[in-house]
Short mmCIF file of C-alpha atoms in Angstrom, two decimals:
data_model
loop_
_atom_site.label_atom_id
_atom_site.label_comp_id
_atom_site.label_asym_id
_atom_site.label_seq_id
_atom_site.Cartn_x
_atom_site.Cartn_y
_atom_site.Cartn_z
CA UNK A 1 0.00 0.00 0.00
CA UNK A 2 1.45 3.44 -0.86
CA UNK A 3 2.22 5.57 2.11
CA UNK A 4 0.02 8.61 2.67
CA UNK A 5 1.69 11.38 0.64
CA UNK A 6 2.85 14.73 1.85
CA UNK A 7 -0.17 16.92 1.36
CA UNK A 8 -0.21 19.98 -0.89
CA UNK A 9 -1.96 23.02 0.62
CA UNK A 10 -4.08 25.12 -1.77
CA UNK A 11 -3.95 28.86 -1.11
CA UNK A 12 -7.73 29.13 -0.75
CA UNK A 13 -7.95 26.90 2.33
CA UNK A 14 -9.24 28.26 5.61
CA UNK A 15 -6.91 28.20 8.63
CA UNK A 16 -8.81 25.23 10.02
CA UNK A 17 -8.48 23.22 6.82
CA UNK A 18 -4.80 24.20 6.60
CA UNK A 19 -4.19 22.67 10.04
CA UNK A 20 -5.96 19.51 8.94
CA UNK A 21 -3.97 19.23 5.75
CA UNK A 22 -0.64 19.62 7.51
CA UNK A 23 -1.35 17.21 10.39
CA UNK A 24 -0.29 13.90 8.79
CA UNK A 25 2.75 15.22 6.94
CA UNK A 26 6.40 14.19 7.06
CA UNK A 27 6.45 11.40 9.71
CA UNK A 28 4.75 9.08 7.19
CA UNK A 29 7.67 9.49 4.77
CA UNK A 30 10.42 8.13 7.03
CA UNK A 31 9.85 4.41 6.42
CA UNK A 32 12.82 2.16 5.64
CA UNK A 33 12.86 -0.35 2.77
CA UNK A 34 11.19 -3.24 4.56
CA UNK A 35 8.32 -1.12 5.84
CA UNK A 36 7.82 0.54 2.47
CA UNK A 37 7.68 -2.84 0.77
CA UNK A 38 5.15 -4.13 3.30
CA UNK A 39 2.94 -1.08 2.83
CA UNK A 40 3.11 -1.42 -0.95
CA UNK A 41 1.99 -5.04 -0.74
CA UNK A 42 -1.17 -4.16 1.20
CA UNK A 43 -4.51 -2.52 0.44
CA UNK A 44 -4.10 1.20 -0.25
CA UNK A 45 -5.31 3.77 2.25
CA UNK A 46 -8.59 5.47 1.42
CA UNK A 47 -7.44 8.83 2.79
CA UNK A 48 -6.47 11.50 0.23
CA UNK A 49 -5.59 15.18 0.33
CA UNK A 50 -8.99 16.02 -1.18
CA UNK A 51 -10.71 14.47 1.85
CA UNK A 52 -9.07 17.06 4.07
CA UNK A 53 -10.13 20.18 2.17
CA UNK A 54 -13.49 21.93 1.91
CA UNK A 55 -15.06 25.36 1.42
CA UNK A 56 -16.34 26.93 4.61
CA UNK A 57 -19.35 28.29 2.72
CA UNK A 58 -20.51 24.74 2.07
CA UNK A 59 -20.50 23.69 5.73
CA UNK A 60 -23.93 22.95 7.19
CA UNK A 61 -24.52 23.66 10.88
CA UNK A 62 -26.11 21.12 13.21
CA UNK A 63 -26.81 22.14 16.81
CA UNK A 64 -27.40 19.39 19.36
CA UNK A 65 -29.82 20.51 22.07
CA UNK A 66 -29.70 17.75 24.67
CA UNK A 67 -32.64 15.59 23.62
CA UNK A 68 -32.91 16.79 20.04
CA UNK A 69 -31.18 18.95 17.42
CA UNK A 70 -31.73 21.82 14.99
CA UNK A 71 -30.32 22.34 11.50
CA UNK A 72 -31.00 24.25 8.32
CA UNK A 73 -29.71 21.41 6.14
CA UNK A 74 -32.22 19.41 4.13
CA UNK A 75 -29.76 16.50 4.21
CA UNK A 76 -30.11 16.12 7.98
CA UNK A 77 -33.16 14.66 9.65
CA UNK A 78 -33.96 14.74 13.36
CA UNK A 79 -36.12 12.15 15.05
CA UNK A 80 -36.15 12.64 18.79
CA UNK A 81 -32.52 12.38 19.88
CA UNK A 82 -31.37 10.61 16.71
CA UNK A 83 -29.71 12.91 14.16
CA UNK A 84 -29.22 11.38 10.71
CA UNK A 85 -26.98 12.68 7.93
CA UNK A 86 -28.45 11.40 4.66
CA UNK A 87 -26.05 12.67 1.98
CA UNK A 88 -22.43 13.52 1.25
CA UNK A 89 -21.29 16.93 2.42
CA UNK A 90 -19.61 18.75 5.30
CA UNK A 91 -21.47 19.22 8.60
CA UNK A 92 -20.36 21.04 11.74
CA UNK A 93 -21.83 19.71 14.99
CA UNK A 94 -21.99 21.64 18.24
CA UNK A 95 -23.75 20.99 21.55
CA UNK A 96 -24.70 17.75 23.25
CA UNK A 97 -27.04 14.79 23.02
CA UNK A 98 -28.21 12.74 25.97
CA UNK A 99 -29.29 9.18 25.14
CA UNK A 100 -28.92 10.14 21.49
CA UNK A 101 -26.93 9.24 18.43
CA UNK A 102 -25.44 10.73 15.27
CA UNK A 103 -26.19 8.41 12.35
CA UNK A 104 -24.71 8.57 8.84
CA UNK A 105 -26.86 6.89 6.20
CA UNK A 106 -25.58 8.24 2.88
CA UNK A 107 -26.33 5.82 0.05
CA UNK A 108 -24.98 8.10 -2.68
CA UNK A 109 -21.41 8.86 -3.67
CA UNK A 110 -19.01 11.29 -2.00
CA UNK A 111 -17.45 11.80 1.39
CA UNK A 112 -19.37 12.75 4.54
CA UNK A 113 -17.39 15.09 6.79
CA UNK A 114 -18.45 15.43 10.42
CA UNK A 115 -16.76 18.42 12.07
CA UNK A 116 -16.97 18.02 15.84
CA UNK A 117 -16.88 21.44 17.48
CA UNK A 118 -17.14 20.75 21.21
CA UNK A 119 -19.61 17.88 21.00
CA UNK A 120 -20.77 15.53 23.75
CA UNK A 121 -22.90 12.54 22.73
CA UNK A 122 -24.04 9.73 24.99
CA UNK A 123 -25.96 6.93 23.30
CA UNK A 124 -27.26 3.67 24.69
CA UNK A 125 -26.40 1.89 21.43
CA UNK A 126 -23.49 4.07 20.28
CA UNK A 127 -22.65 7.75 19.84
CA UNK A 128 -21.74 7.85 16.12
CA UNK A 129 -23.04 5.08 13.86
CA UNK A 130 -22.16 5.02 10.15
CA UNK A 131 -24.74 2.75 8.51
CA UNK A 132 -23.81 3.59 4.92
CA UNK A 133 -21.43 5.97 3.17
CA UNK A 134 -18.77 6.12 0.51
CA UNK A 135 -16.35 7.40 3.13
CA UNK A 136 -16.54 9.38 6.39
CA UNK A 137 -14.17 11.91 7.91
CA UNK A 138 -14.44 12.94 11.56
CA UNK A 139 -12.65 16.26 11.91
CA UNK A 140 -11.77 17.48 15.41
CA UNK A 141 -11.95 21.26 15.37
CA UNK A 142 -8.98 23.06 16.87
CA UNK A 143 -9.28 24.01 20.53
CA UNK A 144 -12.27 21.77 21.26
CA UNK A 145 -12.80 18.66 23.34
CA UNK A 146 -15.36 16.16 22.09
CA UNK A 147 -16.78 13.24 24.09
CA UNK A 148 -18.48 10.17 22.64
CA UNK A 149 -19.84 7.50 24.96
CA UNK A 150 -21.99 4.42 24.40
CA UNK A 151 -24.08 2.37 26.82
CA UNK A 152 -24.06 -1.26 27.86
CA UNK A 153 -26.60 -2.07 25.11
CA UNK A 154 -24.13 -1.10 22.39
CA UNK A 155 -23.12 -3.88 20.03
CA UNK A 156 -20.31 -2.38 17.96
CA UNK A 157 -18.80 0.57 19.83
CA UNK A 158 -19.08 4.22 20.76
CA UNK A 159 -17.97 4.96 17.19
CA UNK A 160 -19.15 2.30 14.75
CA UNK A 161 -18.75 2.47 10.99
CA UNK A 162 -19.67 0.21 8.11
CA UNK A 163 -17.65 2.46 5.77
CA UNK A 164 -14.06 3.70 5.53
CA UNK A 165 -13.46 6.19 8.33
CA UNK A 166 -10.75 8.81 8.95
CA UNK A 167 -10.12 10.94 12.02
CA UNK A 168 -8.15 14.17 11.60
CA UNK A 169 -7.84 17.70 12.96
CA UNK A 170 -6.10 19.15 15.99
CA UNK A 171 -8.85 19.02 18.60
CA UNK A 172 -9.39 16.35 21.27
CA UNK A 173 -11.65 13.32 21.26
CA UNK A 174 -12.55 11.16 24.26
CA UNK A 175 -14.20 7.86 23.33
CA UNK A 176 -15.65 5.63 26.04
CA UNK A 177 -16.96 2.19 25.16
CA UNK A 178 -19.00 0.55 27.91
CA UNK A 179 -20.06 -2.66 26.16
CA UNK A 180 -17.50 -3.82 23.58
CA UNK A 181 -15.13 -1.75 21.45
CA UNK A 182 -14.33 1.94 21.57
CA UNK A 183 -13.89 2.60 17.82
CA UNK A 184 -15.07 -0.20 15.53
CA UNK A 185 -14.78 0.15 11.74
CA UNK A 186 -15.85 -2.65 9.40
CA UNK A 187 -13.69 -1.21 6.57
CA UNK A 188 -10.47 0.81 6.82
CA UNK A 189 -9.60 3.26 9.60
CA UNK A 190 -7.04 6.07 9.31
CA UNK A 191 -6.09 8.32 12.23
CA UNK A 192 -4.25 11.33 10.88
CA UNK A 193 -4.56 13.86 13.67
CA UNK A 194 -6.11 14.89 16.96
CA UNK A 195 -5.56 14.00 20.60
CA UNK A 196 -7.60 10.86 21.02
CA UNK A 197 -8.29 8.92 24.22
CA UNK A 198 -10.13 5.61 23.92
CA UNK A 199 -11.24 3.30 26.73
CA UNK A 200 -13.12 0.05 26.11
CA UNK A 201 -13.82 -3.29 27.82
CA UNK A 202 -12.83 -5.11 24.61
CA UNK A 203 -10.76 -3.68 21.74
CA UNK A 204 -10.01 0.03 21.94
CA UNK A 205 -9.45 0.77 18.23
CA UNK A 206 -10.45 -1.69 15.50
CA UNK A 207 -10.44 -1.39 11.72
CA UNK A 208 -11.31 -4.64 10.03
CA UNK A 209 -9.46 -3.94 6.78
CA UNK A 210 -6.68 -1.84 8.28
CA UNK A 211 -5.74 0.63 10.99
CA UNK A 212 -3.30 3.32 9.87
CA UNK A 213 -1.96 5.91 12.30
CA UNK A 214 -0.18 8.69 10.43
CA UNK A 215 -0.47 11.52 12.94
CA UNK A 216 -2.03 12.76 16.12
CA UNK A 217 -1.78 11.25 19.59
CA UNK A 218 -3.68 8.14 20.70
CA UNK A 219 -4.03 6.84 24.23
CA UNK A 220 -5.84 3.50 24.25
CA UNK A 221 -6.85 1.46 27.30
CA UNK A 222 -8.39 -1.89 26.40
CA UNK A 223 -9.76 -4.96 28.13
CA UNK A 224 -8.96 -6.73 24.86
CA UNK A 225 -6.52 -5.52 22.18
CA UNK A 226 -5.31 -1.94 21.85
CA UNK A 227 -5.15 -1.38 18.07
CA UNK A 228 -6.45 -4.26 15.95
CA UNK A 229 -7.19 -5.25 12.36
CA UNK A 230 -8.64 -8.68 11.71
CA UNK A 231 -9.74 -9.19 8.10
CA UNK A 232 -9.30 -12.94 7.58
CA UNK A 233 -10.48 -13.09 3.95
CA UNK A 234 -8.03 -10.87 2.05
CA UNK A 235 -4.25 -11.24 2.34
CA UNK A 236 -3.77 -7.54 1.48
CA UNK A 237 -5.97 -6.39 4.35
CA UNK A 238 -6.06 -7.00 8.07
CA UNK A 239 -2.95 -4.93 8.83
CA UNK A 240 -1.98 -2.28 11.38
CA UNK A 241 0.48 0.44 10.35
CA UNK A 242 1.97 3.28 12.37
CA UNK A 243 3.66 5.77 10.06
CA UNK A 244 3.61 8.81 12.35
CA UNK A 245 2.04 10.27 15.45
CA UNK A 246 2.12 8.90 18.99
CA UNK A 247 0.46 5.71 20.20
CA UNK A 248 0.24 4.80 23.89
CA UNK A 249 -1.50 1.49 24.61
CA UNK A 250 -2.40 -0.40 27.77
CA UNK A 251 -4.09 -3.68 26.92
CA UNK A 252 -5.14 -6.85 28.69
CA UNK A 253 -4.50 -8.78 25.47
CA UNK A 254 -2.20 -7.58 22.66
CA UNK A 255 -1.07 -4.00 22.11
CA UNK A 256 -1.02 -3.71 18.31
CA UNK A 257 -2.16 -6.75 16.36
CA UNK A 258 -2.68 -7.40 12.66
CA UNK A 259 -4.26 -10.48 11.13
CA UNK A 260 -1.67 -10.09 8.37
CA UNK A 261 0.97 -7.43 9.07
CA UNK A 262 2.04 -5.04 11.81
CA UNK A 263 4.10 -2.25 10.24
CA UNK A 264 5.97 0.61 11.91
CA UNK A 265 7.60 3.21 9.66
CA UNK A 266 7.56 6.23 11.96
CA UNK A 267 6.03 7.81 15.00
CA UNK A 268 6.30 6.66 18.60
CA UNK A 269 4.69 3.61 20.21
CA UNK A 270 4.51 2.72 23.89
CA UNK A 271 2.69 -0.53 24.64
CA UNK A 272 2.12 -2.14 28.04
CA UNK A 273 0.29 -5.44 27.70
CA UNK A 274 -0.59 -8.68 29.43
CA UNK A 275 -0.47 -10.34 26.01
CA UNK A 276 1.95 -9.57 23.19
CA UNK A 277 3.21 -6.08 22.52
CA UNK A 278 3.17 -5.97 18.70
CA UNK A 279 1.85 -9.05 16.92
CA UNK A 280 1.24 -10.10 13.30
CA UNK A 281 0.02 -13.20 11.53
CA UNK A 282 2.33 -12.77 8.52
CA UNK A 283 4.92 -10.01 9.01
CA UNK A 284 5.99 -7.73 11.82
CA UNK A 285 8.27 -4.99 10.52
CA UNK A 286 9.87 -1.95 12.15
CA UNK A 287 11.63 0.39 9.74
CA UNK A 288 11.65 3.66 11.66
CA UNK A 289 10.20 5.38 14.70
CA UNK A 290 10.49 4.63 18.40
CA UNK A 291 8.94 1.53 19.94
CA UNK A 292 8.82 0.74 23.68
CA UNK A 293 7.12 -2.48 24.74
CA UNK A 294 6.51 -3.98 28.16
CA UNK A 295 4.69 -7.30 27.75
CA UNK A 296 3.88 -10.34 29.84
CA UNK A 297 4.01 -12.41 26.64
CA UNK A 298 6.29 -11.78 23.61
CA UNK A 299 7.37 -8.20 23.01
CA UNK A 300 7.50 -8.36 19.20
CA UNK A 301 5.85 -11.41 17.61
CA UNK A 302 5.04 -12.84 14.20
CA UNK A 303 3.42 -16.12 13.30
CA UNK A 304 5.70 -16.07 10.22
CA UNK A 305 8.46 -13.46 9.64
CA UNK A 306 9.79 -10.47 11.56
CA UNK A 307 12.09 -7.74 10.22
CA UNK A 308 13.75 -4.74 11.86
CA UNK A 309 15.71 -2.44 9.57
CA UNK A 310 15.41 0.90 11.32
CA UNK A 311 14.09 2.78 14.30
CA UNK A 312 14.77 2.31 18.00
CA UNK A 313 13.03 -0.58 19.75
CA UNK A 314 13.16 -1.38 23.47
CA UNK A 315 11.46 -4.49 24.84
CA UNK A 316 10.89 -5.88 28.32
CA UNK A 317 9.12 -9.24 28.12
CA UNK A 318 7.97 -12.04 30.36
CA UNK A 319 8.49 -14.44 27.46
CA UNK A 320 10.45 -13.82 24.25
CA UNK A 321 11.64 -10.33 23.48
CA UNK A 322 11.59 -10.75 19.69
CA UNK A 323 9.95 -13.89 18.30
CA UNK A 324 9.07 -15.22 14.83
CA UNK A 325 7.92 -18.69 13.91
CA UNK A 326 10.13 -18.60 10.79
CA UNK A 327 12.68 -15.83 10.11
CA UNK A 328 13.91 -12.98 12.28
CA UNK A 329 15.92 -10.47 10.22
CA UNK A 330 17.66 -7.49 11.81
CA UNK A 331 19.26 -5.29 9.20
CA UNK A 332 19.34 -1.85 10.83
CA UNK A 333 18.15 0.28 13.68
CA UNK A 334 18.57 -0.44 17.37
CA UNK A 335 16.93 -3.30 19.25
CA UNK A 336 17.37 -3.50 23.01
CA UNK A 337 15.77 -6.42 24.86
CA UNK A 338 16.26 -5.53 28.51
CA UNK A 339 14.38 -8.46 30.02
CA UNK A 340 13.14 -11.75 28.55
CA UNK A 341 12.97 -15.51 28.87
CA UNK A 342 14.57 -15.78 25.44
CA UNK A 343 15.77 -12.58 23.86
CA UNK A 344 15.58 -13.14 20.09
CA UNK A 345 14.06 -16.37 18.76
CA UNK A 346 13.16 -17.76 15.35
CA UNK A 347 13.72 -20.77 13.18
CA UNK A 348 16.37 -18.66 11.47
CA UNK A 349 17.88 -15.50 12.95
CA UNK A 350 19.83 -13.18 10.64
CA UNK A 351 21.72 -10.08 11.76
CA UNK A 352 23.12 -8.12 8.84
CA UNK A 353 23.26 -4.65 10.37
CA UNK A 354 22.06 -2.42 13.14
CA UNK A 355 22.63 -2.90 16.85
CA UNK A 356 21.05 -5.65 18.95
CA UNK A 357 21.37 -6.25 22.67
CA UNK A 358 19.48 -9.00 24.45
CA UNK A 359 19.34 -10.05 28.08
CA UNK A 360 17.53 -13.27 28.95
CA UNK A 361 17.07 -15.84 31.70
CA UNK A 362 17.39 -18.62 29.10
CA UNK A 363 18.99 -18.14 25.66
CA UNK A 364 19.75 -14.61 24.52
CA UNK A 365 19.51 -15.73 20.86
CA UNK A 366 17.80 -18.98 19.94
CA UNK A 367 17.30 -20.67 16.58
CA UNK A 368 14.76 -23.36 17.35
CA UNK A 369 13.15 -25.98 15.14
CA UNK A 370 10.08 -27.61 16.75
CA UNK A 371 10.44 -30.59 14.40
CA UNK A 372 13.74 -31.60 16.00
CA UNK A 373 14.69 -32.48 19.55
CA UNK A 374 16.66 -30.08 21.69
CA UNK A 375 19.93 -31.92 21.13
CA UNK A 376 19.33 -32.82 17.46
CA UNK A 377 21.00 -30.97 14.59
CA UNK A 378 18.28 -29.29 12.54
CA UNK A 379 19.14 -28.54 8.90
CA UNK A 380 16.68 -25.63 9.06
CA UNK A 381 17.72 -23.79 12.20
CA UNK A 382 20.35 -21.07 11.80
CA UNK A 383 21.89 -18.08 13.53
CA UNK A 384 23.84 -15.93 11.08
CA UNK A 385 25.65 -12.69 11.88
CA UNK A 386 27.24 -10.93 8.91
CA UNK A 387 27.15 -7.30 10.09
CA UNK A 388 26.02 -4.95 12.81
CA UNK A 389 26.65 -5.31 16.54
CA UNK A 390 25.29 -8.08 18.75
CA UNK A 391 25.57 -7.97 22.54
CA UNK A 392 23.90 -11.01 24.10
CA UNK A 393 23.70 -12.05 27.75
CA UNK A 394 22.00 -15.40 28.30
CA UNK A 395 21.07 -17.09 31.54
CA UNK A 396 21.98 -20.37 29.84
CA UNK A 397 23.44 -19.73 26.35
CA UNK A 398 24.41 -16.55 24.60
CA UNK A 399 23.84 -17.70 21.01
CA UNK A 400 22.07 -21.07 20.82
CA UNK A 401 21.27 -22.68 17.47
CA UNK A 402 19.61 -26.05 17.03
CA UNK A 403 21.36 -26.02 13.67
CA UNK A 404 24.30 -24.04 12.31
CA UNK A 405 25.90 -20.95 13.86
CA UNK A 406 27.63 -18.70 11.32
CA UNK A 407 29.66 -15.63 12.28
CA UNK A 408 30.95 -13.82 9.21
CA UNK A 409 31.02 -10.11 10.03
CA UNK A 410 30.08 -7.37 12.44
CA UNK A 411 30.80 -7.43 16.17
CA UNK A 412 29.52 -10.19 18.45
CA UNK A 413 29.92 -10.01 22.25
CA UNK A 414 28.16 -12.82 24.11
CA UNK A 415 28.05 -14.22 27.62
CA UNK A 416 26.55 -17.52 28.67
CA UNK A 417 25.73 -18.96 32.06
CA UNK A 418 27.67 -17.58 35.00
CA UNK A 419 27.00 -20.69 37.10
CA UNK A 420 26.86 -23.71 34.80
CA UNK A 421 29.12 -25.03 32.07
CA UNK A 422 29.11 -28.25 30.10
CA UNK A 423 26.09 -28.08 27.82
CA UNK A 424 25.62 -24.35 28.28
CA UNK A 425 27.89 -21.62 27.02
CA UNK A 426 28.34 -18.36 25.23
CA UNK A 427 28.29 -20.09 21.82
CA UNK A 428 26.17 -23.23 21.54
CA UNK A 429 25.16 -24.98 18.31
CA UNK A 430 24.00 -28.48 17.47
CA UNK A 431 25.36 -27.98 13.95
CA UNK A 432 28.59 -26.49 12.71
CA UNK A 433 30.09 -23.31 14.14
CA UNK A 434 31.89 -21.27 11.50
CA UNK A 435 33.81 -18.01 12.03
CA UNK A 436 34.94 -16.35 8.82
CA UNK A 437 34.91 -12.65 9.71
CA UNK A 438 34.05 -9.92 12.16
CA UNK A 439 35.03 -9.52 15.79
CA UNK A 440 33.78 -12.18 18.21
CA UNK A 441 34.19 -12.58 21.94
CA UNK A 442 32.35 -15.12 24.05
CA UNK A 443 32.57 -15.87 27.75
CA UNK A 444 30.89 -17.99 30.37
CA UNK A 445 31.68 -20.90 32.61
CA UNK A 446 31.95 -22.46 29.14
CA UNK A 447 32.76 -19.91 26.44
CA UNK A 448 31.59 -22.38 23.80
CA UNK A 449 29.97 -25.80 23.74
CA UNK A 450 30.48 -26.02 19.97
CA UNK A 451 33.59 -27.36 18.28
CA UNK A 452 35.63 -24.36 17.26
CA UNK A 453 36.29 -24.32 13.50
CA UNK A 454 39.53 -25.68 12.01
CA UNK A 455 39.43 -23.19 9.16
CA UNK A 456 38.33 -19.63 8.59
CA UNK A 457 39.29 -16.67 10.72
CA UNK A 458 41.78 -17.17 13.54
CA UNK A 459 40.65 -17.54 17.14
CA UNK A 460 42.04 -18.05 20.61
CA UNK A 461 40.43 -20.03 23.42
CA UNK A 462 41.32 -19.19 27.02
CA UNK A 463 40.32 -21.42 29.94
CA UNK A 464 41.20 -20.33 33.47
CA UNK A 465 41.86 -22.85 36.23
CA UNK A 466 39.06 -21.36 38.36
CA UNK A 467 36.00 -19.24 37.87
CA UNK A 468 36.74 -15.53 37.48
CA UNK A 469 34.58 -12.96 39.22
CA UNK A 470 32.34 -10.61 37.28
CA UNK A 471 34.24 -7.48 36.35
CA UNK A 472 37.62 -9.22 36.05
CA UNK A 473 39.57 -7.62 33.21
CA UNK A 474 41.14 -9.94 30.63
CA UNK A 475 43.65 -8.68 28.06
CA UNK A 476 44.89 -10.36 24.90
CA UNK A 477 48.20 -9.12 23.52
CA UNK A 478 51.04 -10.14 21.28
CA UNK A 479 54.06 -11.63 23.01
CA UNK A 480 55.97 -8.49 22.00
CA UNK A 481 53.62 -6.32 24.09
CA UNK A 482 50.99 -4.91 21.70
CA UNK A 483 47.54 -5.05 23.17
CA UNK A 484 44.85 -6.43 20.84
CA UNK A 485 41.79 -6.36 23.07
CA UNK A 486 40.65 -5.93 26.66
CA UNK A 487 37.43 -7.36 28.01
CA UNK A 488 35.48 -6.85 31.22
CA UNK A 489 32.41 -9.12 31.37
CA UNK A 490 29.61 -8.31 33.78
CA UNK A 491 29.15 -11.96 34.83
CA UNK A 492 31.39 -14.63 36.31
CA UNK A 493 33.28 -16.71 33.75
CA UNK A 494 35.99 -19.32 33.28
CA UNK A 495 36.34 -19.48 29.52
CA UNK A 496 36.87 -16.80 26.86
CA UNK A 497 36.98 -17.21 23.08
CA UNK A 498 38.18 -14.32 20.91
CA UNK A 499 38.34 -14.05 17.12
CA UNK A 500 39.21 -11.18 14.82
CA UNK A 501 41.22 -10.40 11.72
CA UNK A 502 44.17 -9.66 14.04
CA UNK A 503 44.42 -13.28 15.14
CA UNK A 504 46.68 -15.59 13.10
CA UNK A 505 46.40 -19.34 13.47
CA UNK A 506 49.46 -20.95 15.04
CA UNK A 507 50.68 -17.69 16.59
CA UNK A 508 51.25 -17.44 20.34
CA UNK A 509 49.49 -14.65 22.27
CA UNK A 510 49.81 -13.40 25.84
CA UNK A 511 46.88 -13.47 28.28
CA UNK A 512 46.86 -10.87 31.04
CA UNK A 513 44.39 -10.09 33.84
CA UNK A 514 43.77 -7.07 36.04
CA UNK A 515 44.51 -3.47 35.27
CA UNK A 516 41.98 -1.40 33.37
CA UNK A 517 40.19 -1.58 30.05
CA UNK A 518 41.22 0.85 27.33
CA UNK A 519 40.96 1.36 23.62
CA UNK A 520 37.87 1.61 21.43
CA UNK A 521 34.68 0.47 23.16
CA UNK A 522 32.62 -1.79 20.88
CA UNK A 523 29.96 -2.85 23.41
CA UNK A 524 29.39 -5.52 26.01
CA UNK A 525 32.62 -4.74 27.89
CA UNK A 526 34.91 -5.32 24.86
CA UNK A 527 37.58 -2.77 23.94
CA UNK A 528 39.92 -3.05 20.96
CA UNK A 529 43.49 -1.76 20.99
CA UNK A 530 44.43 0.45 23.89
CA UNK A 531 47.40 0.44 26.24
CA UNK A 532 48.90 -2.74 27.64
CA UNK A 533 47.73 -3.34 31.20
CA UNK A 534 47.41 -6.06 33.83
CA UNK A 535 49.65 -8.99 34.70
CA UNK A 536 50.49 -11.81 32.30
CA UNK A 537 49.05 -15.12 33.52
CA UNK A 538 49.51 -17.42 30.52
CA UNK A 539 50.02 -17.73 26.80
CA UNK A 540 47.75 -19.35 24.22
CA UNK A 541 48.28 -20.57 20.65
CA UNK A 542 45.64 -19.43 18.17
CA UNK A 543 43.60 -22.28 16.74
CA UNK A 544 44.13 -24.69 19.64
CA UNK A 545 42.13 -25.42 22.79
#
């Protein structure tokens, strides 16, 4: 689906329309390649620049009077406390309705614009109900607060729409659902502006075909899901996309969930959930923006693939920080998993760029194949690092692959268990471990449980006679006194494995402890170069254990 374009502003617009037109601007244009590709593969947004412009002379006034309403428009009918808009056009609502409802029933073509200018509507079966329309825009007039509340007899939500719906403007909207959802749209929903607060016992914001947030500020509190799209019949629909604006979600179930995709190409998301933070059935992708997730279940989740190639993502999870049933691909941006059971997990995990840190009580990185036993070598499972920076601290293993473990570039700093060795270590693979490039350091009671490779880039393996306390500084230097690296792990360890282009197989190197770290900090307590420090405790020959 094409991203919402930057909007041109005709000179004849009123100040109000100008504010509307500018609201969803540049944040939607910051998407990285993966997000842009995901948007292009989905159903296009219904929102256009023309939807956000109108002539003030054409606006019809509707005044809500508590139990009824008045209007001079022939396209609006009033029956008791039910106010019905019957045709396309632009209507400005003021006042309040008690036990009433605004209904849109426009069977012709054209957009229906509802300008809310300080409106309060309380309806037993919903506050705004779109029965039929080509498309509806709810515009929140600047400087106003608007309140829409349904009753316990409501079926669909305080705002319910059978047509495509957009919300824009710079005013405020408070939506309170008392029965089911807060905002419930059977087609597509775009939120392009406004300060919107939604509370509901079930889903806070739902668009069956899609939910796109391109601007504004949303605070959603849900007994179910926060933002949700659930079209199960069309593979190009059922997605949630945040391209701009601010989203703050507290949900009993999932924070943002798409039947197909969950796409982030801009804006800011904060999600606190009992379920999953951001979840998709096909693809979860973060290409830009800021994402902060605190979840009892997975932080980021996909039933298929998950990609991060931009933005800044921070996750605290009671289960997996980042999880995909098939491929996890991190190609850019920053991912920081501060708490998890397993930090990053997929059948295949690829890191080609960006910066990833993961702290876990089990494996920091895990490539798991459910079709193979824990100790079997899966031909499908893989952890591959070819670029970027990986800092992984595992309660059991640092990098754990049920299949192959390939390190070919970038910087990898991993720590395994600080209390147990043997089958647990910094590097752990059931299949082959290969090191052909990059800078790698691993520590733990066992630095590696895998057989170190007999070819490829040089490495050294250091095993101390006793466990070393957390914070102990280890230096690797040439025997002539040139320091190569210094390392200060934050957990207890006995073994250290180091590999870089500076290590030559068959060459003897000096191992020193104590002193201070120095040189270029690359993350995870590893420094390259620097001044020689500490006391020499042993020597080690590269390529031998």
